[in-house]
mmCIF file of C-alpha atoms in Angstrom:
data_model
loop_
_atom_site.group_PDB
_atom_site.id
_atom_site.type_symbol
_atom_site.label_atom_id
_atom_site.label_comp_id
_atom_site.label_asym_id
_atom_site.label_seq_id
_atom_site.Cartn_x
_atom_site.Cartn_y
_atom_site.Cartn_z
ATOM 1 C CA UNK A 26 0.000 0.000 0.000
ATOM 2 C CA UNK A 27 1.224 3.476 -0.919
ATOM 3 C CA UNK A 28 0.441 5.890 2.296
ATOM 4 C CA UNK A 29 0.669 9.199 -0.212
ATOM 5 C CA UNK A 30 -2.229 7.725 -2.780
ATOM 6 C CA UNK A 31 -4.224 6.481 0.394
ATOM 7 C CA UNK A 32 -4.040 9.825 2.418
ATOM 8 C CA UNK A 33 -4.589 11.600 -1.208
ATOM 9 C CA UNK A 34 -7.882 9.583 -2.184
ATOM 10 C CA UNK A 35 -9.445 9.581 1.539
ATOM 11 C CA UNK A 36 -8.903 13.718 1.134
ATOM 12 C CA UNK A 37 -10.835 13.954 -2.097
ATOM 13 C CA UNK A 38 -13.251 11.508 -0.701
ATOM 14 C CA UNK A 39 -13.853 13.472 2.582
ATOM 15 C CA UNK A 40 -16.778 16.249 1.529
ATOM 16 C CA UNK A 41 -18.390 12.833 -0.098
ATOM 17 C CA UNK A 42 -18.149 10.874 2.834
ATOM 18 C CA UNK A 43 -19.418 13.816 4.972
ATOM 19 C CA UNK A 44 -22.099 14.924 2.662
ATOM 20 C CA UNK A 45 -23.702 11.286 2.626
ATOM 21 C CA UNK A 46 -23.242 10.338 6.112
ATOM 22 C CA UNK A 47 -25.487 13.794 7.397
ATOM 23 C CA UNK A 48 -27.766 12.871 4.812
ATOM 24 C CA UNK A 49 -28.388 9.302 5.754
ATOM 25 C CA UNK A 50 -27.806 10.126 9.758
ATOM 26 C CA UNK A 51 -30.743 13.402 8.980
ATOM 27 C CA UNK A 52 -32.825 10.093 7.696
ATOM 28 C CA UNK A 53 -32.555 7.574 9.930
ATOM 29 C CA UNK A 54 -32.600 9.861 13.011
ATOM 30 C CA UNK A 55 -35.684 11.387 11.751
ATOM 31 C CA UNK A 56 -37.260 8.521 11.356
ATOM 32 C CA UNK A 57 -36.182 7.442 14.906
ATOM 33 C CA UNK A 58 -38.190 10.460 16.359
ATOM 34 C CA UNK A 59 -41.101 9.424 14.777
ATOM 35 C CA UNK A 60 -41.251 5.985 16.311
ATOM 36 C CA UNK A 61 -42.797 6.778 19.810
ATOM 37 C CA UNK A 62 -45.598 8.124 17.308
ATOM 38 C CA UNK A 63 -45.822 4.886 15.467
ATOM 39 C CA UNK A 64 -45.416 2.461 17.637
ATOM 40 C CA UNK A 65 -49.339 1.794 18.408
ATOM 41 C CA UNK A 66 -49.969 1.461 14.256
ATOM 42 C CA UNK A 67 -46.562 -0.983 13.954
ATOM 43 C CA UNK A 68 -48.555 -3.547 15.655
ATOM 44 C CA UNK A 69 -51.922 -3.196 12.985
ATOM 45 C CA UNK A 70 -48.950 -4.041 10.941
ATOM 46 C CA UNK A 71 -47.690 -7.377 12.937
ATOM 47 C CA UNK A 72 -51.420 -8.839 12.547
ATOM 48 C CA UNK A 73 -51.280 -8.146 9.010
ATOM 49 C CA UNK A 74 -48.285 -9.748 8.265
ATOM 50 C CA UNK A 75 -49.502 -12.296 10.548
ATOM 51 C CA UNK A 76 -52.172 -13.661 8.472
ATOM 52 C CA UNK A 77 -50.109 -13.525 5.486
ATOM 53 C CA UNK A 78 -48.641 -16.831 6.154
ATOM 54 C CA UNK A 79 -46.204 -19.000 4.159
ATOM 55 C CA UNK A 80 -45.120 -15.424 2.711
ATOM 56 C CA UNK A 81 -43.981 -13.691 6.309
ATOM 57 C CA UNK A 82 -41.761 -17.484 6.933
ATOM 58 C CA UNK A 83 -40.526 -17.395 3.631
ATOM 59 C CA UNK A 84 -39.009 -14.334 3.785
ATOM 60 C CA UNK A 85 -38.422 -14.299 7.719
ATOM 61 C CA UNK A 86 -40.696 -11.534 8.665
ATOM 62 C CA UNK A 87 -42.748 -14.440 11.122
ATOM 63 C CA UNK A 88 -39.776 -13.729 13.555
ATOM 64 C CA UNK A 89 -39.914 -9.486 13.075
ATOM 65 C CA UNK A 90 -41.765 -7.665 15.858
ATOM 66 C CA UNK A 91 -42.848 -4.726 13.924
ATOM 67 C CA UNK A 92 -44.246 -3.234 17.215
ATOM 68 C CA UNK A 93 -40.852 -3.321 19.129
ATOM 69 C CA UNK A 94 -37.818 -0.871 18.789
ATOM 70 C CA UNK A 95 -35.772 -2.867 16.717
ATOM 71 C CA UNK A 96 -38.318 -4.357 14.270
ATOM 72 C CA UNK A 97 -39.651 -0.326 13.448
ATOM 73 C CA UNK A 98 -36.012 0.033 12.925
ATOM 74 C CA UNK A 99 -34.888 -3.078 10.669
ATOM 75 C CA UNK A 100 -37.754 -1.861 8.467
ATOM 76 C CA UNK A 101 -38.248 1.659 7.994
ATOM 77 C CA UNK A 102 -34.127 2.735 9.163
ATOM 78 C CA UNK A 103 -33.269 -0.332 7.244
ATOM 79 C CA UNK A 104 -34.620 1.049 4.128
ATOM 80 C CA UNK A 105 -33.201 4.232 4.306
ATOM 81 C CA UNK A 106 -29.323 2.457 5.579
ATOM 82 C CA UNK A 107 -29.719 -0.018 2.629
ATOM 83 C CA UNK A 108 -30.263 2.332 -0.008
ATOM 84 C CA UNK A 109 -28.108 5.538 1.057
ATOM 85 C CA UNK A 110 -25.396 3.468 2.349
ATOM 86 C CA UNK A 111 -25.543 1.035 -1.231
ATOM 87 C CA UNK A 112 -25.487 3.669 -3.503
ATOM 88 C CA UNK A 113 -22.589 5.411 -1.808
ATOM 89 C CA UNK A 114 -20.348 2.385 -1.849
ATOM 90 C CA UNK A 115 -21.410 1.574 -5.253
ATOM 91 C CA UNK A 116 -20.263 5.302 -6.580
ATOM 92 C CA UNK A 117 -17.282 5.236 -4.299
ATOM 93 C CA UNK A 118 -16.370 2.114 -5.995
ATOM 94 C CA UNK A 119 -16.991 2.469 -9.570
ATOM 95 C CA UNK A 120 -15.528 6.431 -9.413
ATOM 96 C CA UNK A 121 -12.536 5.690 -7.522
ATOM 97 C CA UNK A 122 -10.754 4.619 -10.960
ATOM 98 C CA UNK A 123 -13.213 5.775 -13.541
ATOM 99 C CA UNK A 124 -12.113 9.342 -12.448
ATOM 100 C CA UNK A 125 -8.359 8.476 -13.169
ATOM 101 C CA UNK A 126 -9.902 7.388 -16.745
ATOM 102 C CA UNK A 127 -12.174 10.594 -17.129
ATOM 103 C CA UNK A 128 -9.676 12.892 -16.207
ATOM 104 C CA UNK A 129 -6.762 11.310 -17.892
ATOM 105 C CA UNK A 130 -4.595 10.893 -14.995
ATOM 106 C CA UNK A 131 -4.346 7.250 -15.355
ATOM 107 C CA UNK A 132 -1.244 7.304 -17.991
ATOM 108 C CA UNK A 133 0.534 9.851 -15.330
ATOM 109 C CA UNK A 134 0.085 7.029 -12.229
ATOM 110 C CA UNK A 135 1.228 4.209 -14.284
ATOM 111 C CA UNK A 136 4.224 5.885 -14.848
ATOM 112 C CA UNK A 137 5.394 6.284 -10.899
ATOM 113 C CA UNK A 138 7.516 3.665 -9.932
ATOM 114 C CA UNK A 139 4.133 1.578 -8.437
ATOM 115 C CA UNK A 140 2.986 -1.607 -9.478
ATOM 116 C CA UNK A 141 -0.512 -1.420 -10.430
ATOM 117 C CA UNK A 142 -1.845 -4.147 -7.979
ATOM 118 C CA UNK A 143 -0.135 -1.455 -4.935
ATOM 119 C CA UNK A 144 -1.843 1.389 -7.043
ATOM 120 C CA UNK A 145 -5.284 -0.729 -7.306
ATOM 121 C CA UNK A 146 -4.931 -1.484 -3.413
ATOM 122 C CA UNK A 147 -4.469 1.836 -2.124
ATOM 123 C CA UNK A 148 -7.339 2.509 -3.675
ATOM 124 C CA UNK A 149 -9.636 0.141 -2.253
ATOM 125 C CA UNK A 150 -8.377 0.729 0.790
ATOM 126 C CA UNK A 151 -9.699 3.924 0.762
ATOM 127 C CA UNK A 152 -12.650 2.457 -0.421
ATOM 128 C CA UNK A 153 -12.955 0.523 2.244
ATOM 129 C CA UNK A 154 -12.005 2.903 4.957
ATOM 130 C CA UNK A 155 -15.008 5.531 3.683
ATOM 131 C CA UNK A 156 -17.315 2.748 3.806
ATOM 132 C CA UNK A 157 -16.224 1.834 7.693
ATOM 133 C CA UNK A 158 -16.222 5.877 8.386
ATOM 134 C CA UNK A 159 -19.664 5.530 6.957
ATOM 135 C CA UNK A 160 -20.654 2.958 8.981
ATOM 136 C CA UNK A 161 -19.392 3.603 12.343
ATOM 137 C CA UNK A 162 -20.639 7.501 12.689
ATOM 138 C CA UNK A 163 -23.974 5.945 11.550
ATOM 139 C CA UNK A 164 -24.358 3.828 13.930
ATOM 140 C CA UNK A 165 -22.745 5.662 16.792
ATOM 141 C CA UNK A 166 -25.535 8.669 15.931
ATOM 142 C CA UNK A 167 -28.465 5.795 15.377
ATOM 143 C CA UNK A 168 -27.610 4.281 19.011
ATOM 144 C CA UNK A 169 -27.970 7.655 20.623
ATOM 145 C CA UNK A 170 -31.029 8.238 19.416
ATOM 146 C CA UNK A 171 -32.848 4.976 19.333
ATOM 147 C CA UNK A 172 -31.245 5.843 23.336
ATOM 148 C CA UNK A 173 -32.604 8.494 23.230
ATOM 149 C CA UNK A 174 -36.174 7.636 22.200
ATOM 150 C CA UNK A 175 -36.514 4.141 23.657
ATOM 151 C CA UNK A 176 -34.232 3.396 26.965
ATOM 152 C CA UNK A 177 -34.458 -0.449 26.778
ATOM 153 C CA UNK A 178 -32.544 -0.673 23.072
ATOM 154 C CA UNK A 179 -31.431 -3.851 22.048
ATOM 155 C CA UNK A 180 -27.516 -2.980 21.161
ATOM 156 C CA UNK A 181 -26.490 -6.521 20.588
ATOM 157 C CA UNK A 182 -28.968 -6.416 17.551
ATOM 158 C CA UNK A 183 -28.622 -2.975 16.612
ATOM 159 C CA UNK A 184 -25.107 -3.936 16.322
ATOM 160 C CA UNK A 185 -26.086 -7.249 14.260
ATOM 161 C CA UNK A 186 -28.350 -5.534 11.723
ATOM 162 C CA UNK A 187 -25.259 -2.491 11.258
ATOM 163 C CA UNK A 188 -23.119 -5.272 10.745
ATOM 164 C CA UNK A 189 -25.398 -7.002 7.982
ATOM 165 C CA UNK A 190 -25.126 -3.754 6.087
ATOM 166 C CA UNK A 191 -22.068 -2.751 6.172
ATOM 167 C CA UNK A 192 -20.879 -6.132 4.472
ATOM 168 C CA UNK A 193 -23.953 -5.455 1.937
ATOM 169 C CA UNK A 194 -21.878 -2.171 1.431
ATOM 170 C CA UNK A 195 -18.233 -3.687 1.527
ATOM 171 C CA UNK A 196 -19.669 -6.351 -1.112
ATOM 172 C CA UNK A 197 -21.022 -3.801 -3.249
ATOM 173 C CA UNK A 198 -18.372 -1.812 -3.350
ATOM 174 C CA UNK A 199 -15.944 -4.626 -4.272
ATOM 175 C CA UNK A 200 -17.898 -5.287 -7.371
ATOM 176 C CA UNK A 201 -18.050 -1.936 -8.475
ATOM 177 C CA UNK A 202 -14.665 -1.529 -8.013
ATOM 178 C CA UNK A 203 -13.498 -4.834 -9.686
ATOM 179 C CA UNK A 204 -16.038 -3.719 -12.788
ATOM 180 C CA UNK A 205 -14.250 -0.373 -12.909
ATOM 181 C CA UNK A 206 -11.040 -1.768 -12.800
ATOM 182 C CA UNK A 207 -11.199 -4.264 -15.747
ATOM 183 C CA UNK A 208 -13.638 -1.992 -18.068
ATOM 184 C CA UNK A 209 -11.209 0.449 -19.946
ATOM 185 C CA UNK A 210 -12.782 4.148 -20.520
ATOM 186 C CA UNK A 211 -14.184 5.180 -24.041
ATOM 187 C CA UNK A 212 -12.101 8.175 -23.527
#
């Protein structure tokens, strides 16, 4: 790994990272504050998913209190942490070399005395570091304020369900990234 290309890509990356991690946090923590309001219509919603059978066990939502904390949160938080969190690990990875390609700085790093696999890693692992940044902060910020809302929190699942996403993330990220890195610009 080369320190100078890893310092130099998590500095352009930083107004990114910053700019979707508020907007995601905004999100999730407004939807947080809205769950002492929603809690008594959460559990119209665990009858109706109740009755719905072999679909709720097929897909695992039999075992999902929609009424409790941490079901309201695995559904409507989830949502918003899936999305945001995908789509900023999939541009992160794709744009992380496609912007050496766009703005023809590609020839100019191949000729440094680097090997292209050090190049390539430093690269994802600024990739990866953004997407742990990410991560962290967001959950950090959505523990205080499921704290802050509900004082019995389950933080062992909270921590579960953060987990699940941020290897969604990682795994997205790695596929953009590998795409990006074996298509060759038009340009």
């Amino acid at each position: 790994m080369n320190s100078t290309i890893l310092s130099h890509e998590l500095r352009q990356g930083f107004k990114s990272l910053i700019i979707w991690t508020l907007s995601i946090l905004f999100l999730i923590v407004t939807c947080v504050a809205l769950y002492p309001q929603m809690q008594s219509q959460m559990e119209g919603v665990n009858d109706m998913f109740a009755s719905m059978g072999a679909f709720t066990q097929a897909f695992g939502m039999d075992r999902l209190n929609f009424g409790s904390f941490i079901g309201f949160y695995s559904v409507e938080c989830g949502n918003i942490l899936g999305l945001g969190g995908a789509m900023f690990a999939a541009l992160l990875g794709i744009g992380i070399i496609a912007k050496e390609e766009s703005n023809h700085t590609a020839e100019f790093l191949y000729t440094l005395p680097l090997s292209r696999n050090t190049l390539l890693g430093s690269k994802l692992l600024a990739v990866l570091i953004q997407i742990i940044a990410l991560n962290v902060l967001i959950f950090a910020f959505s523990l205080l304020s499921a704290i802050m809302v509900d004082k019995d929190v389950d933080i062992h699942s909270l921590l579960l369900l953060h987990t699940a996403f941020l290897c969604s993330q990682i795994e997205i990220s790695a596929i953009c990234f590998g795409a990006s890195a074996f298509i060759r610009g038009n340009g």
